[in-house]
PDB file of C-alpha atoms in Angstrom:
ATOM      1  CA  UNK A1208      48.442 179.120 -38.600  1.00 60.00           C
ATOM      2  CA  UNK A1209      51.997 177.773 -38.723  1.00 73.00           C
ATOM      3  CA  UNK A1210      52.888 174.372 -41.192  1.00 78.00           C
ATOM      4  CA  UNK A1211      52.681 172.040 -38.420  1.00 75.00           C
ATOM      5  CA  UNK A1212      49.254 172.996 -36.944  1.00 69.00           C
ATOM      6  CA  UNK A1213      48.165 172.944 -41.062  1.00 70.00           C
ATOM      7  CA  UNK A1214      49.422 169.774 -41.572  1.00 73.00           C
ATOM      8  CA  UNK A1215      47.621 167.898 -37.957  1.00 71.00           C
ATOM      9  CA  UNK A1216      44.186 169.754 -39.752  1.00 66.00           C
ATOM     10  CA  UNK A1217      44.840 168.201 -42.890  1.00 65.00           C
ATOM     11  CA  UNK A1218      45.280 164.806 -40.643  1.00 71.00           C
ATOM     12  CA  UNK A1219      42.149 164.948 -38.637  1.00 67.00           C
ATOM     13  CA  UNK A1220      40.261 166.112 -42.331  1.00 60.00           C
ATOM     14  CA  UNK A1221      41.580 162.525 -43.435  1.00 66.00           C
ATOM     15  CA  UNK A1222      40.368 160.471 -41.525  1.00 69.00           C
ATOM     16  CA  UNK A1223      36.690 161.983 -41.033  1.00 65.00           C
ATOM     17  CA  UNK A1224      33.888 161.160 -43.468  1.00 66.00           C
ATOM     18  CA  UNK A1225      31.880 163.832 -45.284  1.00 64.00           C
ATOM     19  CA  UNK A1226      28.993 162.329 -42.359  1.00 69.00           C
ATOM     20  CA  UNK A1227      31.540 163.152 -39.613  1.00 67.00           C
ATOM     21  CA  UNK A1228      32.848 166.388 -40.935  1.00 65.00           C
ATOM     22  CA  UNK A1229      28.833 167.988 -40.741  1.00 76.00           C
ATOM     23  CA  UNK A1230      29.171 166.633 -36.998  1.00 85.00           C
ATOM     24  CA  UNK A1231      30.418 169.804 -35.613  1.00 87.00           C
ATOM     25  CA  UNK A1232      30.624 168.134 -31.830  1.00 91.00           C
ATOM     26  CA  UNK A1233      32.695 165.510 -33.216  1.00 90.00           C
ATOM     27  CA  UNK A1234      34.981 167.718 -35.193  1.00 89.00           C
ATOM     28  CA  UNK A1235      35.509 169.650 -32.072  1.00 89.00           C
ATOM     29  CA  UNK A1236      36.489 166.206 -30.324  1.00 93.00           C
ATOM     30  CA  UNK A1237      38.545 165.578 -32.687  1.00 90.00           C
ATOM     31  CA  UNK A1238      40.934 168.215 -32.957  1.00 89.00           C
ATOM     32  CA  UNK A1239      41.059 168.262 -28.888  1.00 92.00           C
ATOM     33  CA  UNK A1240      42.525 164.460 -29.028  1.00 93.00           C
ATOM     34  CA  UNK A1241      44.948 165.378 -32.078  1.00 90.00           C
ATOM     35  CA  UNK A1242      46.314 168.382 -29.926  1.00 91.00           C
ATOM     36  CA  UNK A1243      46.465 165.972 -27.009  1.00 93.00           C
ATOM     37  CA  UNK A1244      48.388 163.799 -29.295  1.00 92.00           C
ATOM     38  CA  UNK A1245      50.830 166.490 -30.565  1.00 91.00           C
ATOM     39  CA  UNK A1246      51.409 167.524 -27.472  1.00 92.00           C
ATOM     40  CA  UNK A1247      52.228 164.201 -26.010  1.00 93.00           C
ATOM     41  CA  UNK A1248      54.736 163.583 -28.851  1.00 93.00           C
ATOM     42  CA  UNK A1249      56.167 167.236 -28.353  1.00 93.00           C
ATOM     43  CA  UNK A1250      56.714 166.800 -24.450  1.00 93.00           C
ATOM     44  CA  UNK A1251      58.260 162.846 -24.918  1.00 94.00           C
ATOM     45  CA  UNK A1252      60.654 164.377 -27.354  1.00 94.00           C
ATOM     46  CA  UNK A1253      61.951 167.100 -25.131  1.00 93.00           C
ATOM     47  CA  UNK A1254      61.773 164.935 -21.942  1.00 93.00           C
ATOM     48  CA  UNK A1255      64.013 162.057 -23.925  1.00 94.00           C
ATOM     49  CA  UNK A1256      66.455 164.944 -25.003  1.00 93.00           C
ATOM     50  CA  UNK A1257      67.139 166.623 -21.989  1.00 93.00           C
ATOM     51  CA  UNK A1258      67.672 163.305 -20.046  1.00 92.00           C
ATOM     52  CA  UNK A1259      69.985 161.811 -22.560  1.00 94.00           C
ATOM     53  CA  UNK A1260      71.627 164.952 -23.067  1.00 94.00           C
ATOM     54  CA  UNK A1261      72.302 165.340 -19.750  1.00 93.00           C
ATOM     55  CA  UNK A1262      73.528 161.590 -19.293  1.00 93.00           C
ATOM     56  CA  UNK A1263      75.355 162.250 -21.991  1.00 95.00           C
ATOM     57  CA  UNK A1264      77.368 165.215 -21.076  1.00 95.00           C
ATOM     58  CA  UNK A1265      78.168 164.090 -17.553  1.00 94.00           C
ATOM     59  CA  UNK A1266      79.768 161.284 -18.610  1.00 95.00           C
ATOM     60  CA  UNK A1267      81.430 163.201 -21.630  1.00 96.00           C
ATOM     61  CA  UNK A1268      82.554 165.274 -19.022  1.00 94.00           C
ATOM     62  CA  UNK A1269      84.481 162.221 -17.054  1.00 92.00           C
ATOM     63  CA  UNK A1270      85.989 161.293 -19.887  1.00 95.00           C
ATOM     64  CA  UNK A1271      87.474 164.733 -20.598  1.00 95.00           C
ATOM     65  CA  UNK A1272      88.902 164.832 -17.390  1.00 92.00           C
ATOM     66  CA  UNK A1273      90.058 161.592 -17.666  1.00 93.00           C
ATOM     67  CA  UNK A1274      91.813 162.365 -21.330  1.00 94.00           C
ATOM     68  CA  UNK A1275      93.339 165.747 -19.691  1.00 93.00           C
ATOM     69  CA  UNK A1276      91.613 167.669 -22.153  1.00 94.00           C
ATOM     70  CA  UNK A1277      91.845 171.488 -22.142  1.00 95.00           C
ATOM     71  CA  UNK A1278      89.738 172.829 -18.544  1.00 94.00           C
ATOM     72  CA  UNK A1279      87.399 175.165 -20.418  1.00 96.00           C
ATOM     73  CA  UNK A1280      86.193 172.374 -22.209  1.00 96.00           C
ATOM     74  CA  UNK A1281      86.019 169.891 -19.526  1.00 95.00           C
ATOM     75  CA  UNK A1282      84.289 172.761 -18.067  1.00 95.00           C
ATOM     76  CA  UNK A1283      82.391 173.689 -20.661  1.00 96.00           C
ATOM     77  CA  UNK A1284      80.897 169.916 -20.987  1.00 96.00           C
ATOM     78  CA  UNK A1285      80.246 170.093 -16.741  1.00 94.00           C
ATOM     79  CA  UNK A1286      78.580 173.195 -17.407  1.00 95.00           C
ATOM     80  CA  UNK A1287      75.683 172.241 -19.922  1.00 95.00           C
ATOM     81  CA  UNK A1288      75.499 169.281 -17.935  1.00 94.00           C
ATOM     82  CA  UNK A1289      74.393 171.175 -14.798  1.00 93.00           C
ATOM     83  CA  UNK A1290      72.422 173.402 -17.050  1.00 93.00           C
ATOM     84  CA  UNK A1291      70.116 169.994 -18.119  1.00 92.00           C
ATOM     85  CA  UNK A1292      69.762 169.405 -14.090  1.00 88.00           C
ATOM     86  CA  UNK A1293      68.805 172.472 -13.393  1.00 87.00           C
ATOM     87  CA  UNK A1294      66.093 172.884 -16.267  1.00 88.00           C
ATOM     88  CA  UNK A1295      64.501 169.345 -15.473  1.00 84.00           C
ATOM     89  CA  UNK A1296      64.062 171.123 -12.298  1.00 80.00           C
ATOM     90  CA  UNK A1297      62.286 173.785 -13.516  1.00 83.00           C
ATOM     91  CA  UNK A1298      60.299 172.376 -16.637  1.00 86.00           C
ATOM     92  CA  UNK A1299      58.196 169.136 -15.803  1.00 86.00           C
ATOM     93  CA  UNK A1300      58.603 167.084 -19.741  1.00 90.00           C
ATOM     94  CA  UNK A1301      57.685 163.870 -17.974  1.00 90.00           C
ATOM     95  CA  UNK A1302      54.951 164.912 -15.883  1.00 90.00           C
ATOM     96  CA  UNK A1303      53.309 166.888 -19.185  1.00 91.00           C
ATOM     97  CA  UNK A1304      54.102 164.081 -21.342  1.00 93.00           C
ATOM     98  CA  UNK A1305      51.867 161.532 -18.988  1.00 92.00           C
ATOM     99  CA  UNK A1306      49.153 163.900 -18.476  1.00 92.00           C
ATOM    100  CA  UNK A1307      48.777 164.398 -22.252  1.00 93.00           C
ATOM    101  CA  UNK A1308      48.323 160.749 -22.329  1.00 94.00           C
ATOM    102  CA  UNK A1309      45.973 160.484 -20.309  1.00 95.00           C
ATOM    103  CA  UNK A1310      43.810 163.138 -21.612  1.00 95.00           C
ATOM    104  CA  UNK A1311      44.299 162.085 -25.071  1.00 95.00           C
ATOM    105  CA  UNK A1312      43.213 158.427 -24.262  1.00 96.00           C
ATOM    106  CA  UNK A1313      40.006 159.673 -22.582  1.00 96.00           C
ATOM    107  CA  UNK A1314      39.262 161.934 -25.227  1.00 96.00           C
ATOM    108  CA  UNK A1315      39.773 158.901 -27.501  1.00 95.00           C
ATOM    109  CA  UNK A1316      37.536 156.802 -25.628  1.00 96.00           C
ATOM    110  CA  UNK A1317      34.781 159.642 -25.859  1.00 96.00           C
ATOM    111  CA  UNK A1318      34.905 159.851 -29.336  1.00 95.00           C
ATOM    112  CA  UNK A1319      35.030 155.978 -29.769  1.00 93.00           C
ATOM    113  CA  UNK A1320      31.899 155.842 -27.967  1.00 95.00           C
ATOM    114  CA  UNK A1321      30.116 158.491 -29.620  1.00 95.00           C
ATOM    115  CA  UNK A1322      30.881 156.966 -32.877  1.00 91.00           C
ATOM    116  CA  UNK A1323      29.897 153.711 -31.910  1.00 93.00           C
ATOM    117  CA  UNK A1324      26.196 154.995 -31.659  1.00 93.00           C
ATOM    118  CA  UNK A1325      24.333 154.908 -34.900  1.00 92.00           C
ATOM    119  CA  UNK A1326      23.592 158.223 -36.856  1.00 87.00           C
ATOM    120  CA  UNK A1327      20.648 159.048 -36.096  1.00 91.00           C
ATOM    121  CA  UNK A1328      21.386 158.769 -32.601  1.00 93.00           C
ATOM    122  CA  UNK A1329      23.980 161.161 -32.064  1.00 92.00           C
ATOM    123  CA  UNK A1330      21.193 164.229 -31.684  1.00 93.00           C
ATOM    124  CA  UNK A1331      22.227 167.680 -30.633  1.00 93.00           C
ATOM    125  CA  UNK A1332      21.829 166.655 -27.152  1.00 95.00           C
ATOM    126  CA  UNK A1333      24.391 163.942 -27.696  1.00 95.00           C
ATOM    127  CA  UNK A1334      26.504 165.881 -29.504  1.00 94.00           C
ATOM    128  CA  UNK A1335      26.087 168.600 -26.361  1.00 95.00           C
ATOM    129  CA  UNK A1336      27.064 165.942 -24.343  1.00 96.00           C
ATOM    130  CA  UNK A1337      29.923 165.406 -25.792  1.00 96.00           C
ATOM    131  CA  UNK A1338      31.535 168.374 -26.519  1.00 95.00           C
ATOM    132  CA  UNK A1339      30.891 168.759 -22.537  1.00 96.00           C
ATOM    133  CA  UNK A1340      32.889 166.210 -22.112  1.00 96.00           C
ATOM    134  CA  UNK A1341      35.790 167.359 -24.005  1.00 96.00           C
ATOM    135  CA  UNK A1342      35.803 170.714 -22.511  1.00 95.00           C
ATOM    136  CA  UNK A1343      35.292 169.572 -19.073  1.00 96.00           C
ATOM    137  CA  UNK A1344      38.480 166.927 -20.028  1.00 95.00           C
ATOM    138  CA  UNK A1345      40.471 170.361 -21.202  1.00 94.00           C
ATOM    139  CA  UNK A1346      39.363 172.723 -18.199  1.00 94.00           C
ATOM    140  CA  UNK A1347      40.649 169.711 -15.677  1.00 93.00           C
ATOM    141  CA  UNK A1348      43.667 169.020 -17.877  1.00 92.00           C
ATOM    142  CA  UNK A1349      44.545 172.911 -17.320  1.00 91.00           C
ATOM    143  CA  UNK A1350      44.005 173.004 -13.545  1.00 93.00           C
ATOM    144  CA  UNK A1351      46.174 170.410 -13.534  1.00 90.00           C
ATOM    145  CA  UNK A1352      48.645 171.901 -15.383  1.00 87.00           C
ATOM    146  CA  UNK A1353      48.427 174.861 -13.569  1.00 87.00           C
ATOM    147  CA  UNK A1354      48.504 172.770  -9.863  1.00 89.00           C
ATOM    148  CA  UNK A1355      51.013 170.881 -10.919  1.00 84.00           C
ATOM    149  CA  UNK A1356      53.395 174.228 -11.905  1.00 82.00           C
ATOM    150  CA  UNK A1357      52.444 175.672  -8.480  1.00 84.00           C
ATOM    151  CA  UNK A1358      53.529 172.673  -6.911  1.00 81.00           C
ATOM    152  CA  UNK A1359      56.631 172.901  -8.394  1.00 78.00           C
ATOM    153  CA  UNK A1360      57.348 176.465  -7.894  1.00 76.00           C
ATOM    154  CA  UNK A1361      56.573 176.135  -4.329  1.00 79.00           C
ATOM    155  CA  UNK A1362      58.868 172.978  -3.949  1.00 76.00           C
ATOM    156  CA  UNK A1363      61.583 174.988  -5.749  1.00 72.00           C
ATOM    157  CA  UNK A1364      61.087 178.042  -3.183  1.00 74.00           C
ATOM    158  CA  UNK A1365      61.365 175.448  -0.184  1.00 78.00           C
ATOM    159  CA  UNK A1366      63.896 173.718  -1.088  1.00 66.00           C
TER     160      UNK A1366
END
């Protein structure tokens, strides 16, 4: 377990009560949403970067020209500026990003319901329920990860 995935554990331990911690179903809900949430920020970040980057080299790239700097690094600039194209081709940031939202904000909604009920009414059938719900919100997320790639892949063969 790296520092990062320590630290979101440490996170979700924080804000559960010693009540919610012995709810095993909600525990597991929990740490599906914080991934959700990770993952969201991880994709946003990356998404951000390589459009700015790339905005940021193609018009670096003018300017070179412009300034008669040396080719190769007028070139240089051109070149990682293509490369940015190319890989928000291939890798879908945005797409990811908006999909982890949404699956994060149902997965929020579940577990604001479920901790809206009263104690004693979140049984082990409830609690089945829910984790049911979770993991039927992660198995669609993935096949729609997984459509979405093909998609892509098939796009980029046709194209």
């Amino acid at each position: 377990m790296n520092r990062a995935q320590r630290q979101q554990l440490i996170e979700i331990d924080e804000r559960l009560s010693e009540e919610d911690l012995a709810d095993r179903a909600l525990v597991h809900a929990m740490v599906q949403a914080e991934w959700y949430r990770a993952q969201m920020r991880r994709t946003h970040q990356r998404y951000v970067a390589s459009e700015a980057g790339a905005l940021f080299l193609a018009g670096a790239a003018t300017v070179l020209a412009a300034l008669s700097a040396p080719p190769w690094i007028t070139a240089t600039v051109a070149g990682l500026a293509t490369f940015l194209a190319g890989l928000r081709r291939i890798v879908s940031w945005h797409d990811d990003w908006l999909a982890a939202s949404e699956a994060r904000a149902k997965a929020v909604a579940e577990i604001a319901q479920y901790r809206l009920r009263p104690p004693a009414e979140r049984t082990p059938q409830r609690q089945q329920e829910l984790v049911a719900v979770i993991d039927g919100l992660v198995l669609t997320e993935t096949r729609s990860w997984g459509r979405r790639r093909r998609e892509k892949a098939q796009s980029e063969a046709t194209a």
